[in-house]
Coordinates of C-alpha atoms in Angstrom, one line a residue:
X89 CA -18.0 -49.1 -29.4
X90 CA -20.0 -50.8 -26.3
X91 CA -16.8 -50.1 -24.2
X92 CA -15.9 -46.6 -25.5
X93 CA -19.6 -45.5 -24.7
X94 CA -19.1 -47.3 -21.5
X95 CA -16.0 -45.2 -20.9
X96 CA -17.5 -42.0 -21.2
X97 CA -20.6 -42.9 -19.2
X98 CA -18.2 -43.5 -16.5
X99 CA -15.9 -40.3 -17.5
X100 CA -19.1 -37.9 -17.4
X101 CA -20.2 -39.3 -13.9
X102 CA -17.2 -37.6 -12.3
X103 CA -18.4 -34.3 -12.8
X104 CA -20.5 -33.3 -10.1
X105 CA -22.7 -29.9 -9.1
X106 CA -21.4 -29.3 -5.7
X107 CA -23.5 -26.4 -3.7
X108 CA -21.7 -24.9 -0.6
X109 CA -23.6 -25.8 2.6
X110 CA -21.7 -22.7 4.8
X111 CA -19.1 -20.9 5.4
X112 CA -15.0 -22.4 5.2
X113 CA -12.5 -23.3 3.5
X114 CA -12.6 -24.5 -0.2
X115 CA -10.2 -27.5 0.4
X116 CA -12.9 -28.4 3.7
X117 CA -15.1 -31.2 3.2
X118 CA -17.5 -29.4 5.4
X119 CA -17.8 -26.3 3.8
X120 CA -19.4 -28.5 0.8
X121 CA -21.8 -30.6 2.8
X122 CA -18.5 -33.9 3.4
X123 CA -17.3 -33.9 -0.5
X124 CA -14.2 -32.0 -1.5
X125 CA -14.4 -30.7 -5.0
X126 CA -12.5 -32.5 -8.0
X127 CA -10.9 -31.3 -10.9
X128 CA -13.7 -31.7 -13.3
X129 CA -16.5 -30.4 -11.2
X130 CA -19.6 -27.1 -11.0
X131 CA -19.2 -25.3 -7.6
X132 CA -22.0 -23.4 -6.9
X133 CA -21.9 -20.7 -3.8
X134 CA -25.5 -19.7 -3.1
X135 CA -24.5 -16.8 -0.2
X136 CA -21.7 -18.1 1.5
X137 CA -18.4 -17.0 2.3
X138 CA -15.9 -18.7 0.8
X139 CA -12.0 -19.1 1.3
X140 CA -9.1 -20.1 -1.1
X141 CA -6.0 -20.4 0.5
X142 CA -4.4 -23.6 -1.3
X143 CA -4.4 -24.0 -5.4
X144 CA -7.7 -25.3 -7.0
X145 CA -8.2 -26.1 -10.7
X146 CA -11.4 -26.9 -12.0
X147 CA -12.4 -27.7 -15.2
X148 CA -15.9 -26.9 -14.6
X149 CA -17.7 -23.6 -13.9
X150 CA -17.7 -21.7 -10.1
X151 CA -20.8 -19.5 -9.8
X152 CA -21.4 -17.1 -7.0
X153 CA -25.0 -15.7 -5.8
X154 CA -24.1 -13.9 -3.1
X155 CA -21.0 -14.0 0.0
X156 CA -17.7 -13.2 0.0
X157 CA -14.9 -15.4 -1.9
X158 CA -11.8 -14.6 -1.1
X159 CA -8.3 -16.4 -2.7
X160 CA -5.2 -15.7 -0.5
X161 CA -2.1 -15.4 -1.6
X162 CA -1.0 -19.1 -0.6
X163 CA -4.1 -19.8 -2.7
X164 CA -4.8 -19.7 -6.5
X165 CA -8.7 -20.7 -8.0
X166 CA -8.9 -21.5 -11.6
X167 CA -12.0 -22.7 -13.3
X168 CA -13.4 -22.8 -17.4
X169 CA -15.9 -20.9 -16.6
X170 CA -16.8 -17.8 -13.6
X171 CA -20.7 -16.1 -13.2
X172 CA -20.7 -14.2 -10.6
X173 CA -24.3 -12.8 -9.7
X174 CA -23.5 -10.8 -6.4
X175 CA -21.4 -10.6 -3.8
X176 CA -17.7 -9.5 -3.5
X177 CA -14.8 -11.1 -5.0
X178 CA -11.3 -10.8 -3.6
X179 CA -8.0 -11.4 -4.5
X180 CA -6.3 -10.6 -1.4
X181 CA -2.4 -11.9 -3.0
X182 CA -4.0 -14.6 -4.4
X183 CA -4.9 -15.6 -8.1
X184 CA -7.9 -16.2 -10.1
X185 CA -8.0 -17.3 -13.6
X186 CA -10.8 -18.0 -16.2
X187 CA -9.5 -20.3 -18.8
X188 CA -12.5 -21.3 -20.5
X189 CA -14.1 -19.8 -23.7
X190 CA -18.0 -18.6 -22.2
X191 CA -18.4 -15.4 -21.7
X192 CA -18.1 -13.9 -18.2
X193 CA -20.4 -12.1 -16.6
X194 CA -19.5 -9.9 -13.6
X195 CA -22.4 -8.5 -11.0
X196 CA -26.2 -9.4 -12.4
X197 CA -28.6 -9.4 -9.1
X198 CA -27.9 -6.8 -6.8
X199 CA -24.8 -4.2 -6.6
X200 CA -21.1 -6.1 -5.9
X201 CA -17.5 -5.8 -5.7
X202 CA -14.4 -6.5 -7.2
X203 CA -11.0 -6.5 -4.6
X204 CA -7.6 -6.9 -5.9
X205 CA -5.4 -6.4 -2.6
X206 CA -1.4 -7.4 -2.0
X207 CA -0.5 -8.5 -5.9
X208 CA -3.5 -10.2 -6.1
X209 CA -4.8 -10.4 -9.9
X210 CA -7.3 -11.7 -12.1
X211 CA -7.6 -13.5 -15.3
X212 CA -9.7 -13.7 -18.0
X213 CA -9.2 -15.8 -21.0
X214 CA -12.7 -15.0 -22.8
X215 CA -14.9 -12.2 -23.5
X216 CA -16.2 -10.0 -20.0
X217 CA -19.1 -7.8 -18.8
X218 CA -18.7 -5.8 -15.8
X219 CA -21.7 -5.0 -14.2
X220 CA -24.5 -6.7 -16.5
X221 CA -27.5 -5.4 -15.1
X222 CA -26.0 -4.0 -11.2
X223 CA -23.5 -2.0 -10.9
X224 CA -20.1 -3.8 -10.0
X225 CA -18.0 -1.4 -8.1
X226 CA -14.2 -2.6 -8.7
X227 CA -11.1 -1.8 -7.0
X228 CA -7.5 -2.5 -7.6
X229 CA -4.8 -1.2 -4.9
X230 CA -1.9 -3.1 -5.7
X231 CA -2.6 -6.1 -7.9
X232 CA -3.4 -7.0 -11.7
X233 CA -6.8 -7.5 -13.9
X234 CA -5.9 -9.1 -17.3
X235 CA -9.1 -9.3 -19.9
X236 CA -7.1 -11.3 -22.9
X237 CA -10.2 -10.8 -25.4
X238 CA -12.9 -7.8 -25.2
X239 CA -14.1 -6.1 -22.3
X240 CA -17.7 -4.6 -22.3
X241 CA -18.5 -2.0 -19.3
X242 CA -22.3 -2.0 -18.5
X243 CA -22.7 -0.7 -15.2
X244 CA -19.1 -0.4 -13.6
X245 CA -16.6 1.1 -11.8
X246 CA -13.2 0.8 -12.2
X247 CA -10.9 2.6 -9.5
X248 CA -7.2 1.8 -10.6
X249 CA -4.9 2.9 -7.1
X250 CA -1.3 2.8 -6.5
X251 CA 0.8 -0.7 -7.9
X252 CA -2.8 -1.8 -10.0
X253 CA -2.8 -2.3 -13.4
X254 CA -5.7 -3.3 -15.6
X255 CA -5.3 -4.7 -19.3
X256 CA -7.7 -4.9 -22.0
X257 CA -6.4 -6.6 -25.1
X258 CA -8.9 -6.4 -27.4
X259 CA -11.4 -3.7 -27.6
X260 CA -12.9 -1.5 -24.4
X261 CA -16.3 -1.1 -24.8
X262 CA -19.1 1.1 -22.8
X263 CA -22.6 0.1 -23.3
X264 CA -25.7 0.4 -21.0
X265 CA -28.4 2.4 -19.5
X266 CA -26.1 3.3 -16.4
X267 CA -23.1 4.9 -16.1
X268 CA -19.8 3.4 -16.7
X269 CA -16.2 4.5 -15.6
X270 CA -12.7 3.9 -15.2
X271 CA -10.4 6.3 -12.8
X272 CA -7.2 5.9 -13.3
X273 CA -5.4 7.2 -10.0
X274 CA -1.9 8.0 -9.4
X275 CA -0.3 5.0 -9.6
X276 CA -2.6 2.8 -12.1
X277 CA -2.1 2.1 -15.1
X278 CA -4.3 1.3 -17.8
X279 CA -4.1 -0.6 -20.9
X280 CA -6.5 -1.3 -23.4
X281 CA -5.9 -1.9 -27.6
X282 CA -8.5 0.8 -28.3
X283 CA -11.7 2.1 -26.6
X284 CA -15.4 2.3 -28.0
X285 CA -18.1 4.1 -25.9
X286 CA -21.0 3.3 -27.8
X287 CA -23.4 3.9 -25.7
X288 CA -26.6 6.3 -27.6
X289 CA -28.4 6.8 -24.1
X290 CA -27.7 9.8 -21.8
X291 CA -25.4 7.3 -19.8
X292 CA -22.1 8.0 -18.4
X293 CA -19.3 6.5 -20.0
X294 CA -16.0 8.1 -19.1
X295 CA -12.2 7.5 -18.2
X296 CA -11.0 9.9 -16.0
X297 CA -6.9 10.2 -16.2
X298 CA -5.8 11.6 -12.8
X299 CA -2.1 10.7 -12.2
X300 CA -1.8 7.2 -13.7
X301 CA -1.0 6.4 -17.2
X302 CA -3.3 5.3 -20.0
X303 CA -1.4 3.0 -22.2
X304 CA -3.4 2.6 -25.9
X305 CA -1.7 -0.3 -27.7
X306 CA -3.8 -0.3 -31.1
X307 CA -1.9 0.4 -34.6
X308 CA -4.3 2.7 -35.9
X309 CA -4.2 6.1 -33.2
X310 CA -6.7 7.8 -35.3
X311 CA -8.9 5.0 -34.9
X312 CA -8.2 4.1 -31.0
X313 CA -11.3 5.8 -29.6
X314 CA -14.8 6.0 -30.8
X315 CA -17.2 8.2 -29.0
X316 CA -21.2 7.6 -29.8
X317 CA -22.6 8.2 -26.7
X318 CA -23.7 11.6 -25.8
X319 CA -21.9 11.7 -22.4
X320 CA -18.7 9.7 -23.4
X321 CA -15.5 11.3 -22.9
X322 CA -12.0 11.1 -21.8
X323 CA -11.0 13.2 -18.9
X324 CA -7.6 14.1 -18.6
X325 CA -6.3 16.3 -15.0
X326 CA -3.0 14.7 -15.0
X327 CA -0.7 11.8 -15.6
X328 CA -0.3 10.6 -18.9
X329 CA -2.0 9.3 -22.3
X330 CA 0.7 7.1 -24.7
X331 CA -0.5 6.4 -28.1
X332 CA 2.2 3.7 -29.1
X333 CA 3.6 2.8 -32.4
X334 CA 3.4 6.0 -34.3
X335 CA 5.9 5.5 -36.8
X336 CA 6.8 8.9 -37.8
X337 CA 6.4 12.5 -38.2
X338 CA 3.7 12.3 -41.0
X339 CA 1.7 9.4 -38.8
X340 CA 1.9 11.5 -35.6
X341 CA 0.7 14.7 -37.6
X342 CA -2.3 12.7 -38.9
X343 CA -3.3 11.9 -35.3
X344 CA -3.0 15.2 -33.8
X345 CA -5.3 16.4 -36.4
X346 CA -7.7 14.2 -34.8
X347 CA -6.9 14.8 -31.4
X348 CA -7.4 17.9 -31.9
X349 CA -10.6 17.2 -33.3
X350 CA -11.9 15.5 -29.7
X351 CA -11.1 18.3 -28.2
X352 CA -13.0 20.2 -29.8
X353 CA -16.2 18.4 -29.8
X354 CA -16.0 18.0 -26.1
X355 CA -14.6 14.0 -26.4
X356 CA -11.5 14.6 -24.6
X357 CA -11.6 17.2 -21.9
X358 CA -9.7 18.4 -18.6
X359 CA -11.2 19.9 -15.4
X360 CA -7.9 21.6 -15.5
X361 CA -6.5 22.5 -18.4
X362 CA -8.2 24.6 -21.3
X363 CA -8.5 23.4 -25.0
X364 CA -5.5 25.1 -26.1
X365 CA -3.6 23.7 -23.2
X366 CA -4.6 20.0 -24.2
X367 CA -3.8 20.4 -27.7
X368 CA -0.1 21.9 -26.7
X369 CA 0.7 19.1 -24.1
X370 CA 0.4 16.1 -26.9
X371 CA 4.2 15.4 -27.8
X372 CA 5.7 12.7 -30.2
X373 CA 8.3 11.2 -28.1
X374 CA 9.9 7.5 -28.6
X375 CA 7.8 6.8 -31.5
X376 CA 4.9 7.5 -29.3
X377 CA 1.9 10.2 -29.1
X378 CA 2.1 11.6 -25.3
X379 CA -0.6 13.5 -23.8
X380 CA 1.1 14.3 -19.9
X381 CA 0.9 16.7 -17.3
X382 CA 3.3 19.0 -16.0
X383 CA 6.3 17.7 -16.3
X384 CA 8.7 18.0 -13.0
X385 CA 11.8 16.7 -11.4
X386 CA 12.2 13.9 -9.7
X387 CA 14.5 12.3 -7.3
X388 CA 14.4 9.0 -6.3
X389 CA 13.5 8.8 -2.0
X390 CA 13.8 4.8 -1.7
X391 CA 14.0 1.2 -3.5
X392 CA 11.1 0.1 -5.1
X393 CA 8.5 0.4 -7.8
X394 CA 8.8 2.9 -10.5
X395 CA 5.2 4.1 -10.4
X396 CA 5.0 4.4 -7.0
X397 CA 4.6 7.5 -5.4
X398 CA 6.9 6.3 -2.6
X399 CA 9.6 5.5 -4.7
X400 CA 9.8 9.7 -5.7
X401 CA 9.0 10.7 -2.4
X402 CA 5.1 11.2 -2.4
X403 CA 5.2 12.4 -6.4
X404 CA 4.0 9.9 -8.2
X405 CA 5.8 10.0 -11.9
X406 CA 3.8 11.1 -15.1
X407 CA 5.3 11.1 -19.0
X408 CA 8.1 13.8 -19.5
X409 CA 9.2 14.3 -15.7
X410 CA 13.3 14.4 -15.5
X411 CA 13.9 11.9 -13.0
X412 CA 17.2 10.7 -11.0
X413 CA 17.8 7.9 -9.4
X414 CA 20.4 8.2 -6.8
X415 CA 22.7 6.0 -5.1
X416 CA 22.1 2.7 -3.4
X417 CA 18.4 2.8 -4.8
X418 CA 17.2 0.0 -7.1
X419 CA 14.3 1.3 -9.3
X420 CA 11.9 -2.0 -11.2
X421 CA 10.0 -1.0 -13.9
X422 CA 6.6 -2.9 -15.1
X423 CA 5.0 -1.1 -17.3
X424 CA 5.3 1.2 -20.7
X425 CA 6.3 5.3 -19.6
X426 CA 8.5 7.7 -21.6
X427 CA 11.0 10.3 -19.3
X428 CA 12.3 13.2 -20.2
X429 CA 15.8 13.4 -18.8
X430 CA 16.7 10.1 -16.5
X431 CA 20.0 10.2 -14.6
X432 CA 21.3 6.9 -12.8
X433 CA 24.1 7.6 -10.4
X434 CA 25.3 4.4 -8.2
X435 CA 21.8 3.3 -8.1
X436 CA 20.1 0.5 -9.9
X437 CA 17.6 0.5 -12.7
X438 CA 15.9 -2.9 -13.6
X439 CA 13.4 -3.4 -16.8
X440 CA 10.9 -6.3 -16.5
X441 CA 9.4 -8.0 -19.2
X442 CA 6.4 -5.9 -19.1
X443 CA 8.5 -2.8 -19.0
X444 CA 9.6 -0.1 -21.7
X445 CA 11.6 3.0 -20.9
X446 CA 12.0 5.9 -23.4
X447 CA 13.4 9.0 -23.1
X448 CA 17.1 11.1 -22.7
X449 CA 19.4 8.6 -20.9
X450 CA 21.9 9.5 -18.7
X451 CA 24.2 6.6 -16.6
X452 CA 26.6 8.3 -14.3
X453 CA 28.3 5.8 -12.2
X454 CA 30.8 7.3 -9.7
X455 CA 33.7 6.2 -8.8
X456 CA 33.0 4.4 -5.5
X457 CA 30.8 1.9 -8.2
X458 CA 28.8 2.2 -11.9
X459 CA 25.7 2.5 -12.5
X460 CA 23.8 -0.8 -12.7
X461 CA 21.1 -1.8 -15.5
X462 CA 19.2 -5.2 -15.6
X463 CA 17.1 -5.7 -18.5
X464 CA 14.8 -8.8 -17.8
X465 CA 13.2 -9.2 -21.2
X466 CA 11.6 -5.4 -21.5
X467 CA 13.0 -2.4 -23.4
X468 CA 14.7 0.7 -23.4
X469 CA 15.4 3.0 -25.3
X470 CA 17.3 6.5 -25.0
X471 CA 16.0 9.5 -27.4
X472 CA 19.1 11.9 -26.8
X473 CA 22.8 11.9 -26.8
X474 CA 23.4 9.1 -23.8
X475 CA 26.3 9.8 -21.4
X476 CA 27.6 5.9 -20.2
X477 CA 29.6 5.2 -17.3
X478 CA 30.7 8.3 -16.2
X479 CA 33.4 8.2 -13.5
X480 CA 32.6 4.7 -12.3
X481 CA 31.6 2.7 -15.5
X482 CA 28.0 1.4 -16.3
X483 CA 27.5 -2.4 -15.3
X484 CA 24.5 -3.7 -17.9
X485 CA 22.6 -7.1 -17.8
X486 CA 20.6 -8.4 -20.4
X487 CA 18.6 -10.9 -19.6
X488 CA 16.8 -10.9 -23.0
X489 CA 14.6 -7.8 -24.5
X490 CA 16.9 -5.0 -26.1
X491 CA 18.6 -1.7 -25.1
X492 CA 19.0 1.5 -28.0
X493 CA 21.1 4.0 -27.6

């Protein structure tokens, strides 16, 4: 017993509070007054700025009062435990990752940032507040935020861009005496299991669908959003809404009956279209409740990403939009959406593990070559009478996931 209790004397002595002294590198013994951080230990940054550009695992907690920390994409900063006061934190291609249980707590002191830049993301394995007490201003151009438990929105905003995705799986909450947002931009796509503003003040709390696509994962549609506050809503101007996993007619009815309902009461609203318009834009498509825009045709302008604007020539796609995809391009999809009428001539059409495709099917390989389909793990599925291989044969790999037709 004397030498166990020994043992973990000597165990506990490794961990060490480590303040940084100025401005540098994380793996810089200067930038920590001579010590370089171990695996086990607090790293306190009191108003520095602060560099990651190598990996760095911590055990241990990394608090920020002030400065800018920035990881890079050679670099990669995981700790148990993140509270970040003020500041700005960027993940300029590089990674972060909370793998601890605490909660997190995002902007506290004074107003701060959030960067994800260049396929930068963030992870957090616990429960989050953004913006507990200051507002936390965050903003994701190309790059990931993953929130594996509950997210609460105090005083935030959220401003997802083109390539940026940002995942709640558990519950979205809104609660505070400022005003909370998300904007989901052409581009961005949002994902969360179901959303409750329950915020009684006169507060803000609003998602404003301009473009991107709002993916709502949770079993029970009817049950996906709770409004309580008095200025909660859900704007939707354009892009798309997908309620998944509505298993049939009867289900789908029951929701729109409901939707229908938020409407009406002012919950879910458009700066452009009227009530009536709303109500006739929701769809059951794919075994999915689809609120979109106007639907238009699109034709693929380059390799690339399937959200991206760039990819359809400036048009960035939204649910129910015929789409073709023509020869020599190679189209990845990441994310969940739902087509109307897709047509792959010579080109290719890759679906990641993250990725789902629904809608009318069409592969029309010529005859200088087929049409090419890679399925890494995702899913697709075709909701009309597919036409396979025309001309010059369809070429499909399955790497994993599944393909309906």
């Amino acid at each position: 017993l004397i030498i166990m209790a020994v043992m973990c004397c000597i165990a506990a002595s490794h961990a060490a509070e480590i303040t940084q002294a100025q401005d540098g590198l994380l793996n810089d013994p200067a930038t920590w007054g001579g010590v370089i951080p171990g695996s086990t230990d607090n790293l306190l940054n009191t108003g520095w700025n602060l560099a990651v550009t190598t990996p760095y695992t911590t055990i241990g907690r990394f608090q920020t009062y002030g400065g800018d920390t920035e990881v890079t994409a050679s670099g990669s900063l995981t700790a148990g435990w993140f509270q970040h006061l003020n500041g700005t934190l960027r993940a300029t291609g590089g990674s972060w990752h909370s793998t601890g249980t605490g909660l997190v707590t995002l902007g506290q002191v004074v107003p701060t940032t959030m960067s994800v830049t260049n396929g930068g993301t963030f992870q957090f394995d616990s429960e989050i507040i953004y913006g507990n007490g200051n507002l936390l201003t965050a903003n994701l151009n190309d790059g990931a935020v993953t929130n594996e438990k509950w997210a609460l929105l105090k005083s935030a905003s959220v401003n997802l861009n083109p390539g940026s995705s940002f995942t709640v799986l558990q519950q979205l909450a809104f609660e505070g005496n400022a005003a909370a947002n998300v904007f989901v931009n052409s581009g961005g796509v949002l994902t969360v299991d179901w959303v409750h503003f329950q915020n009684a003040g006169a507060a803000e709390e609003k998602i404003t669908v301009n473009g991107g696509v709002f993916n709502v994962l949770s079993g029970n549609a009817t049950g996906s959003f709770i409004f309580e506050g008095v200025n909660a809503s859900v704007l939707f101007d354009d892009g798309a809404i997908v309620w998944q996993g509505i298993n049939d007619q009867a289900e789908y009815d029951a929701f729109a009956t409901v939707f229908n309902g938020w409407v009406d009461a002012g919950s879910i609203e458009s700066g452009v279209w009227t009530d009536a318009e709303l109500k006739a834009s929701l769809s059951y498509t794919g075994g999915n409740a689809v609120l979109s825009g106007p639907s238009g045709d699109l034709v693929s302008s380059q390799s690339g990403d399937f959200y991206a604007a760039a990819t359809w020539g400036g048009t960035s796609p939204v649910a129910g939009d015929n789409m073709t995809i023509v020869d020599g391009h190679e189209i990845s999809l990441l994310n969940v959406f739902t087509c109307g009428v897709l047509e792959l001539q010579e080109g290719g059409l890759v679906i990641q593990s993250s990725g789902d495709l629904s809608g009318h099917l069409n592969f029309l390989g010529k005859t200088a070559g087929p049409s090419i389909v890679t399925v890494n793990g995702g899913s697709m599925q075709s909701t009309g009478s597919t036409v396979a291989g025309e001309g010059g044969g369809l070429s499909m790999t399955m790497n994993g996931g599944a393909a309906l037709f």
